[in-house]
Amino acid sequence: MTARHAAEILFTARRALALTGAGVSAESGIPTFRGEGGLWKQYDPVKVASIEYFMADPSAYWTVSKERGRVALAARPNPGHHALAALEAGGRLAAVVTQNTDGLHQESGSRNVIEIHGSSRTVQCLDCASREPRADVQARLHEEMPPRCKVCGGTYLKPTVVLFGEPMPQAAITKAFALAREADVLLVVGSSLVVYPAADIPLVALRSGARMIVINAEPTPYDELAEVVIQGRSGEVLPEIVDLIGG
Ligand code: NAD
Ligand code: ZN
């Protein structure tokens, strides 16, 4: 199973959908949760990235996410992000449904991006609901812990991501599943496919007749349902596929 086979499938697709996870941004320097070099080896994200942990002590939450936020804000899109944007621009990809919160798909030029776990680029005050850019909050973390709301002085400033234990953004989830039902090809990239409801998207797409391509650094639970499985780095595999389609 090769990049050529994946290119052939995408070349004939009418409504291809990409489902991306943390692996797509690994080559931009943002650590994944699971897999090689994953953050689960350092600490348990289910604990430190949970709403209970945040509500119990916003300072503790921000102390952990301070370094991670710095890395994410400094990250730039890699060739994998650019390849997906090129597929969309060339009419080969209808949309990107992403579990990522880093905004790198949009930055690379992808237009139709559905963020099912929210965005870490913005922070919201849980007291007065006002929002400000994550970069602004990040800049004052060294002098203010926890960071305070500029409008009301509140101390519960939370990135607009879905923490463990929080409800999913309903509109984005509905859109993602509608796209999955309409898709004739599902391109899964850099997701361990174990986080729900994202991990249900391949089943919904397959049930509606989609062909599936999986590109991931390691095996996923859905590999045997895929027509093409490419084990590798998305920043290398995706540009190769785009080249094959273009050439
Ligand atoms: P995950 O961390 O569970 O799994 C990432 C997968 O990517 C692993 O299977 C790993 O083998 C693979 N991978 C690593 N490097 C790769 C590469 N260069 N090319 C291809 N594959 C590679 O990620 P997930 O399934 O997306 O779920 C974790 C949750 O954590 C997500 O829902 C997301 O909300 C959040 N998260 C987001 C970011 C981000 O925004 N960049 C980063 C970490 C975690
Ligand atoms: Zn406020």
PDB file of N, CA, C and O in Angstrom, residues 36-95:
ATOM      1  N   GLU A  36       4.931   7.997  20.217  1.00  0.00           N
ATOM      2  CA  GLU A  36       6.353   8.316  20.442  1.00  0.00           C
ATOM      3  C   GLU A  36       6.525   9.774  20.883  1.00  0.00           C
ATOM      4  O   GLU A  36       6.020  10.684  20.229  1.00  0.00           O
ATOM      5  N   GLY A  37       7.210  10.001  21.986  1.00  0.00           N
ATOM      6  CA  GLY A  37       7.433  11.371  22.467  1.00  0.00           C
ATOM      7  C   GLY A  37       6.182  12.023  23.015  1.00  0.00           C
ATOM      8  O   GLY A  37       6.141  13.220  23.274  1.00  0.00           O
ATOM      9  N   GLY A  38       5.090  11.238  23.160  1.00  0.00           N
ATOM     10  CA  GLY A  38       3.808  11.791  23.607  1.00  0.00           C
ATOM     11  C   GLY A  38       3.847  12.279  25.051  1.00  0.00           C
ATOM     12  O   GLY A  38       4.618  11.783  25.868  1.00  0.00           O
ATOM     13  N   LEU A  39       2.979  13.250  25.323  1.00  0.00           N
ATOM     14  CA  LEU A  39       2.958  13.858  26.659  1.00  0.00           C
ATOM     15  C   LEU A  39       2.505  12.904  27.756  1.00  0.00           C
ATOM     16  O   LEU A  39       2.754  13.151  28.927  1.00  0.00           O
ATOM     17  N   TRP A  40       1.821  11.809  27.372  1.00  0.00           N
ATOM     18  CA  TRP A  40       1.358  10.867  28.389  1.00  0.00           C
ATOM     19  C   TRP A  40       2.529  10.226  29.104  1.00  0.00           C
ATOM     20  O   TRP A  40       2.384   9.674  30.174  1.00  0.00           O
ATOM     21  N   LYS A  41       3.704  10.296  28.441  1.00  0.00           N
ATOM     22  CA  LYS A  41       4.898   9.742  29.082  1.00  0.00           C
ATOM     23  C   LYS A  41       5.350  10.667  30.214  1.00  0.00           C
ATOM     24  O   LYS A  41       6.044  10.261  31.127  1.00  0.00           O
ATOM     25  N   GLN A  42       4.985  11.962  30.129  1.00  0.00           N
ATOM     26  CA  GLN A  42       5.432  12.928  31.151  1.00  0.00           C
ATOM     27  C   GLN A  42       4.404  13.113  32.267  1.00  0.00           C
ATOM     28  O   GLN A  42       4.720  13.121  33.427  1.00  0.00           O
ATOM     29  N   TYR A  43       3.153  13.329  31.860  1.00  0.00           N
ATOM     30  CA  TYR A  43       2.090  13.451  32.858  1.00  0.00           C
ATOM     31  C   TYR A  43       0.770  13.030  32.226  1.00  0.00           C
ATOM     32  O   TYR A  43       0.703  12.827  31.014  1.00  0.00           O
ATOM     33  N   ASP A  44      -0.250  12.911  33.042  1.00  0.00           N
ATOM     34  CA  ASP A  44      -1.520  12.394  32.559  1.00  0.00           C
ATOM     35  C   ASP A  44      -2.429  13.540  32.101  1.00  0.00           C
ATOM     36  O   ASP A  44      -3.005  14.246  32.921  1.00  0.00           O
ATOM     37  N   PRO A  45      -2.588  13.729  30.767  1.00  0.00           N
ATOM     38  CA  PRO A  45      -3.425  14.832  30.290  1.00  0.00           C
ATOM     39  C   PRO A  45      -4.871  14.730  30.751  1.00  0.00           C
ATOM     40  O   PRO A  45      -5.543  15.743  30.886  1.00  0.00           O
ATOM     41  N   VAL A  46      -5.341  13.499  30.975  1.00  0.00           N
ATOM     42  CA  VAL A  46      -6.730  13.366  31.417  1.00  0.00           C
ATOM     43  C   VAL A  46      -6.901  14.070  32.766  1.00  0.00           C
ATOM     44  O   VAL A  46      -7.970  14.587  33.090  1.00  0.00           O
ATOM     45  N   LYS A  47      -5.816  14.155  33.525  1.00  0.00           N
ATOM     46  CA  LYS A  47      -5.896  14.881  34.794  1.00  0.00           C
ATOM     47  C   LYS A  47      -5.625  16.384  34.577  1.00  0.00           C
ATOM     48  O   LYS A  47      -6.489  17.209  34.857  1.00  0.00           O
ATOM     49  N   VAL A  48      -4.467  16.721  34.045  1.00  0.00           N
ATOM     50  CA  VAL A  48      -4.095  18.140  33.994  1.00  0.00           C
ATOM     51  C   VAL A  48      -4.858  18.923  32.936  1.00  0.00           C
ATOM     52  O   VAL A  48      -4.908  20.146  32.997  1.00  0.00           O
ATOM     53  N   ALA A  49      -5.442  18.221  31.955  1.00  0.00           N
ATOM     54  CA  ALA A  49      -6.260  18.926  30.960  1.00  0.00           C
ATOM     55  C   ALA A  49      -7.733  18.641  31.203  1.00  0.00           C
ATOM     56  O   ALA A  49      -8.514  18.533  30.259  1.00  0.00           O
ATOM     57  N   SER A  50      -8.113  18.547  32.480  1.00  0.00           N
ATOM     58  CA  SER A  50      -9.528  18.311  32.785  1.00  0.00           C
ATOM     59  C   SER A  50     -10.139  19.571  33.397  1.00  0.00           C
ATOM     60  O   SER A  50      -9.435  20.397  33.997  1.00  0.00           O
ATOM     61  N   ILE A  51     -11.452  19.704  33.246  1.00  0.00           N
ATOM     62  CA  ILE A  51     -12.154  20.869  33.781  1.00  0.00           C
ATOM     63  C   ILE A  51     -12.117  20.862  35.317  1.00  0.00           C
ATOM     64  O   ILE A  51     -12.010  21.924  35.945  1.00  0.00           O
ATOM     65  N   GLU A  52     -12.121  19.674  35.915  1.00  0.00           N
ATOM     66  CA  GLU A  52     -12.056  19.585  37.385  1.00  0.00           C
ATOM     67  C   GLU A  52     -10.742  20.186  37.889  1.00  0.00           C
ATOM     68  O   GLU A  52     -10.721  20.953  38.850  1.00  0.00           O
ATOM     69  N   TYR A  53      -9.660  19.819  37.219  1.00  0.00           N
ATOM     70  CA  TYR A  53      -8.329  20.286  37.616  1.00  0.00           C
ATOM     71  C   TYR A  53      -8.257  21.814  37.460  1.00  0.00           C
ATOM     72  O   TYR A  53      -7.779  22.527  38.344  1.00  0.00           O
ATOM     73  N   PHE A  54      -8.795  22.320  36.344  1.00  0.00           N
ATOM     74  CA  PHE A  54      -8.780  23.763  36.098  1.00  0.00           C
ATOM     75  C   PHE A  54      -9.597  24.502  37.159  1.00  0.00           C
ATOM     76  O   PHE A  54      -9.143  25.485  37.744  1.00  0.00           O
ATOM     77  N   MET A  55     -10.813  24.026  37.426  1.00  0.00           N
ATOM     78  CA  MET A  55     -11.687  24.715  38.375  1.00  0.00           C
ATOM     79  C   MET A  55     -11.119  24.661  39.803  1.00  0.00           C
ATOM     80  O   MET A  55     -11.282  25.592  40.586  1.00  0.00           O
ATOM     81  N   ALA A  56     -10.438  23.558  40.126  1.00  0.00           N
ATOM     82  CA  ALA A  56      -9.893  23.412  41.479  1.00  0.00           C
ATOM     83  C   ALA A  56      -8.755  24.396  41.710  1.00  0.00           C
ATOM     84  O   ALA A  56      -8.595  24.929  42.819  1.00  0.00           O
ATOM     85  N   ASP A  57      -7.977  24.674  40.670  1.00  0.00           N
ATOM     86  CA  ASP A  57      -6.796  25.520  40.857  1.00  0.00           C
ATOM     87  C   ASP A  57      -6.275  26.037  39.505  1.00  0.00           C
ATOM     88  O   ASP A  57      -5.405  25.415  38.891  1.00  0.00           O
ATOM     89  N   PRO A  58      -6.807  27.184  39.035  1.00  0.00           N
ATOM     90  CA  PRO A  58      -6.359  27.710  37.736  1.00  0.00           C
ATOM     91  C   PRO A  58      -4.842  27.955  37.677  1.00  0.00           C
ATOM     92  O   PRO A  58      -4.238  27.813  36.619  1.00  0.00           O
ATOM     93  N   SER A  59      -4.233  28.294  38.828  1.00  0.00           N
ATOM     94  CA  SER A  59      -2.768  28.512  38.830  1.00  0.00           C
ATOM     95  C   SER A  59      -2.032  27.239  38.446  1.00  0.00           C
ATOM     96  O   SER A  59      -1.074  27.273  37.665  1.00  0.00           O
ATOM     97  N   ALA A  60      -2.471  26.119  39.024  1.00  0.00           N
ATOM     98  CA  ALA A  60      -1.806  24.836  38.733  1.00  0.00           C
ATOM     99  C   ALA A  60      -1.977  24.511  37.245  1.00  0.00           C
ATOM    100  O   ALA A  60      -1.033  24.081  36.580  1.00  0.00           O
ATOM    101  N   TYR A  61      -3.185  24.767  36.720  1.00  0.00           N
ATOM    102  CA  TYR A  61      -3.448  24.507  35.304  1.00  0.00           C
ATOM    103  C   TYR A  61      -2.507  25.337  34.425  1.00  0.00           C
ATOM    104  O   TYR A  61      -1.864  24.827  33.513  1.00  0.00           O
ATOM    105  N   TRP A  62      -2.432  26.659  34.727  1.00  0.00           N
ATOM    106  CA  TRP A  62      -1.619  27.544  33.894  1.00  0.00           C
ATOM    107  C   TRP A  62      -0.129  27.258  34.050  1.00  0.00           C
ATOM    108  O   TRP A  62       0.654  27.474  33.130  1.00  0.00           O
ATOM    109  N   THR A  63       0.266  26.783  35.219  1.00  0.00           N
ATOM    110  CA  THR A  63       1.681  26.460  35.418  1.00  0.00           C
ATOM    111  C   THR A  63       2.081  25.326  34.480  1.00  0.00           C
ATOM    112  O   THR A  63       3.144  25.358  33.864  1.00  0.00           O
ATOM    113  N   VAL A  64       1.190  24.332  34.332  1.00  0.00           N
ATOM    114  CA  VAL A  64       1.478  23.225  33.416  1.00  0.00           C
ATOM    115  C   VAL A  64       1.377  23.689  31.966  1.00  0.00           C
ATOM    116  O   VAL A  64       2.213  23.344  31.123  1.00  0.00           O
ATOM    117  N   SER A  65       0.352  24.486  31.641  1.00  0.00           N
ATOM    118  CA  SER A  65       0.132  24.812  30.228  1.00  0.00           C
ATOM    119  C   SER A  65       0.974  26.010  29.746  1.00  0.00           C
ATOM    120  O   SER A  65       0.964  26.329  28.560  1.00  0.00           O
ATOM    121  N   LYS A  66       1.714  26.631  30.666  1.00  0.00           N
ATOM    122  CA  LYS A  66       2.550  27.786  30.299  1.00  0.00           C
ATOM    123  C   LYS A  66       3.569  27.418  29.208  1.00  0.00           C
ATOM    124  O   LYS A  66       3.635  28.061  28.161  1.00  0.00           O
ATOM    125  N   GLU A  67       4.320  26.358  29.443  1.00  0.00           N
ATOM    126  CA  GLU A  67       5.354  25.946  28.497  1.00  0.00           C
ATOM    127  C   GLU A  67       4.720  25.415  27.207  1.00  0.00           C
ATOM    128  O   GLU A  67       5.159  25.733  26.102  1.00  0.00           O
ATOM    129  N   ARG A  68       3.664  24.616  27.372  1.00  0.00           N
ATOM    130  CA  ARG A  68       2.971  24.066  26.218  1.00  0.00           C
ATOM    131  C   ARG A  68       2.385  25.177  25.338  1.00  0.00           C
ATOM    132  O   ARG A  68       2.451  25.126  24.117  1.00  0.00           O
ATOM    133  N   GLY A  69       1.841  26.200  25.988  1.00  0.00           N
ATOM    134  CA  GLY A  69       1.282  27.335  25.254  1.00  0.00           C
ATOM    135  C   GLY A  69       2.363  28.091  24.498  1.00  0.00           C
ATOM    136  O   GLY A  69       2.162  28.503  23.351  1.00  0.00           O
ATOM    137  N   ARG A  70       3.512  28.253  25.129  1.00  0.00           N
ATOM    138  CA  ARG A  70       4.625  28.964  24.483  1.00  0.00           C
ATOM    139  C   ARG A  70       5.039  28.228  23.196  1.00  0.00           C
ATOM    140  O   ARG A  70       5.208  28.830  22.139  1.00  0.00           O
ATOM    141  N   VAL A  71       5.163  26.900  23.328  1.00  0.00           N
ATOM    142  CA  VAL A  71       5.566  26.077  22.180  1.00  0.00           C
ATOM    143  C   VAL A  71       4.508  26.156  21.072  1.00  0.00           C
ATOM    144  O   VAL A  71       4.826  26.354  19.896  1.00  0.00           O
ATOM    145  N   ALA A  72       3.234  26.039  21.447  1.00  0.00           N
ATOM    146  CA  ALA A  72       2.154  26.037  20.452  1.00  0.00           C
ATOM    147  C   ALA A  72       2.049  27.382  19.735  1.00  0.00           C
ATOM    148  O   ALA A  72       1.824  27.434  18.522  1.00  0.00           O
ATOM    149  N   LEU A  73       2.232  28.476  20.484  1.00  0.00           N
ATOM    150  CA  LEU A  73       2.118  29.800  19.864  1.00  0.00           C
ATOM    151  C   LEU A  73       3.284  30.066  18.907  1.00  0.00           C
ATOM    152  O   LEU A  73       3.145  30.815  17.943  1.00  0.00           O
ATOM    153  N   ALA A  74       4.430  29.451  19.188  1.00  0.00           N
ATOM    154  CA  ALA A  74       5.605  29.667  18.338  1.00  0.00           C
ATOM    155  C   ALA A  74       5.599  28.750  17.114  1.00  0.00           C
ATOM    156  O   ALA A  74       6.350  28.961  16.162  1.00  0.00           O
ATOM    157  N   ALA A  75       4.734  27.721  17.127  1.00  0.00           N
ATOM    158  CA  ALA A  75       4.755  26.716  16.055  1.00  0.00           C
ATOM    159  C   ALA A  75       4.230  27.269  14.732  1.00  0.00           C
ATOM    160  O   ALA A  75       3.338  28.118  14.715  1.00  0.00           O
ATOM    161  N   ARG A  76       4.811  26.790  13.671  1.00  0.00           N
ATOM    162  CA  ARG A  76       4.369  27.167  12.314  1.00  0.00           C
ATOM    163  C   ARG A  76       3.887  25.915  11.584  1.00  0.00           C
ATOM    164  O   ARG A  76       4.317  24.806  11.907  1.00  0.00           O
ATOM    165  N   PRO A  77       2.997  26.067  10.594  1.00  0.00           N
ATOM    166  CA  PRO A  77       2.532  24.891   9.843  1.00  0.00           C
ATOM    167  C   PRO A  77       3.705  24.161   9.195  1.00  0.00           C
ATOM    168  O   PRO A  77       4.700  24.798   8.826  1.00  0.00           O
ATOM    169  N   ASN A  78       3.576  22.835   9.079  1.00  0.00           N
ATOM    170  CA  ASN A  78       4.627  22.036   8.433  1.00  0.00           C
ATOM    171  C   ASN A  78       4.123  21.554   7.061  1.00  0.00           C
ATOM    172  O   ASN A  78       2.965  21.814   6.689  1.00  0.00           O
ATOM    173  N   PRO A  79       4.964  20.863   6.303  1.00  0.00           N
ATOM    174  CA  PRO A  79       4.547  20.444   4.948  1.00  0.00           C
ATOM    175  C   PRO A  79       3.260  19.602   4.918  1.00  0.00           C
ATOM    176  O   PRO A  79       2.547  19.600   3.908  1.00  0.00           O
ATOM    177  N   GLY A  80       2.947  18.913   6.023  1.00  0.00           N
ATOM    178  CA  GLY A  80       1.693  18.139   6.082  1.00  0.00           C
ATOM    179  C   GLY A  80       0.486  19.060   6.054  1.00  0.00           C
ATOM    180  O   GLY A  80      -0.476  18.841   5.302  1.00  0.00           O
ATOM    181  N   HIS A  81       0.518  20.119   6.879  1.00  0.00           N
ATOM    182  CA  HIS A  81      -0.577  21.105   6.861  1.00  0.00           C
ATOM    183  C   HIS A  81      -0.694  21.731   5.461  1.00  0.00           C
ATOM    184  O   HIS A  81      -1.794  21.873   4.924  1.00  0.00           O
ATOM    185  N   HIS A  82       0.449  22.117   4.894  1.00  0.00           N
ATOM    186  CA  HIS A  82       0.423  22.777   3.583  1.00  0.00           C
ATOM    187  C   HIS A  82      -0.129  21.856   2.493  1.00  0.00           C
ATOM    188  O   HIS A  82      -0.840  22.309   1.589  1.00  0.00           O
ATOM    189  N   ALA A  83       0.186  20.560   2.611  1.00  0.00           N
ATOM    190  CA  ALA A  83      -0.315  19.609   1.606  1.00  0.00           C
ATOM    191  C   ALA A  83      -1.838  19.512   1.681  1.00  0.00           C
ATOM    192  O   ALA A  83      -2.519  19.468   0.646  1.00  0.00           O
ATOM    193  N   LEU A  84      -2.398  19.493   2.893  1.00  0.00           N
ATOM    194  CA  LEU A  84      -3.864  19.433   3.029  1.00  0.00           C
ATOM    195  C   LEU A  84      -4.502  20.707   2.467  1.00  0.00           C
ATOM    196  O   LEU A  84      -5.549  20.651   1.806  1.00  0.00           O
ATOM    197  N   ALA A  85      -3.869  21.852   2.722  1.00  0.00           N
ATOM    198  CA  ALA A  85      -4.395  23.114   2.171  1.00  0.00           C
ATOM    199  C   ALA A  85      -4.351  23.072   0.643  1.00  0.00           C
ATOM    200  O   ALA A  85      -5.285  23.534  -0.025  1.00  0.00           O
ATOM    201  N   ALA A  86      -3.292  22.473   0.092  1.00  0.00           N
ATOM    202  CA  ALA A  86      -3.167  22.381  -1.375  1.00  0.00           C
ATOM    203  C   ALA A  86      -4.243  21.455  -1.949  1.00  0.00           C
ATOM    204  O   ALA A  86      -4.808  21.734  -3.013  1.00  0.00           O
ATOM    205  N   LEU A  87      -4.541  20.367  -1.243  1.00  0.00           N
ATOM    206  CA  LEU A  87      -5.599  19.455  -1.712  1.00  0.00           C
ATOM    207  C   LEU A  87      -6.934  20.184  -1.768  1.00  0.00           C
ATOM    208  O   LEU A  87      -7.706  20.038  -2.714  1.00  0.00           O
ATOM    209  N   GLU A  88      -7.219  20.976  -0.741  1.00  0.00           N
ATOM    210  CA  GLU A  88      -8.486  21.723  -0.712  1.00  0.00           C
ATOM    211  C   GLU A  88      -8.516  22.759  -1.844  1.00  0.00           C
ATOM    212  O   GLU A  88      -9.507  22.864  -2.574  1.00  0.00           O
ATOM    213  N   ALA A  89      -7.407  23.497  -1.981  1.00  0.00           N
ATOM    214  CA  ALA A  89      -7.351  24.535  -3.026  1.00  0.00           C
ATOM    215  C   ALA A  89      -7.510  23.922  -4.416  1.00  0.00           C
ATOM    216  O   ALA A  89      -8.081  24.538  -5.311  1.00  0.00           O
ATOM    217  N   GLY A  90      -7.030  22.683  -4.577  1.00  0.00           N
ATOM    218  CA  GLY A  90      -7.118  22.012  -5.876  1.00  0.00           C
ATOM    219  C   GLY A  90      -8.442  21.297  -6.086  1.00  0.00           C
ATOM    220  O   GLY A  90      -8.615  20.582  -7.067  1.00  0.00           O
ATOM    221  N   GLY A  91      -9.347  21.437  -5.132  1.00  0.00           N
ATOM    222  CA  GLY A  91     -10.670  20.826  -5.276  1.00  0.00           C
ATOM    223  C   GLY A  91     -10.714  19.345  -4.942  1.00  0.00           C
ATOM    224  O   GLY A  91     -11.669  18.639  -5.272  1.00  0.00           O
ATOM    225  N   ARG A  92      -9.671  18.850  -4.270  1.00  0.00           N
ATOM    226  CA  ARG A  92      -9.607  17.406  -3.945  1.00  0.00           C
ATOM    227  C   ARG A  92     -10.058  17.101  -2.528  1.00  0.00           C
ATOM    228  O   ARG A  92     -10.076  15.954  -2.104  1.00  0.00           O
ATOM    229  N   LEU A  93     -10.332  18.134  -1.747  1.00  0.00           N
ATOM    230  CA  LEU A  93     -10.683  17.925  -0.335  1.00  0.00           C
ATOM    231  C   LEU A  93     -11.773  18.917   0.053  1.00  0.00           C
ATOM    232  O   LEU A  93     -11.622  20.122  -0.147  1.00  0.00           O
ATOM    233  N   ALA A  94     -12.891  18.395   0.598  1.00  0.00           N
ATOM    234  CA  ALA A  94     -14.014  19.274   0.932  1.00  0.00           C
ATOM    235  C   ALA A  94     -13.770  20.025   2.242  1.00  0.00           C
ATOM    236  O   ALA A  94     -14.140  21.197   2.375  1.00  0.00           O
ATOM    237  N   ALA A  95     -13.159  19.353   3.218  1.00  0.00           N
ATOM    238  CA  ALA A  95     -13.011  19.981   4.540  1.00  0.00           C
ATOM    239  C   ALA A  95     -11.994  19.211   5.388  1.00  0.00           C
ATOM    240  O   ALA A  95     -11.643  18.073   5.074  1.00  0.00           O
TER     241      ALA A  95
END
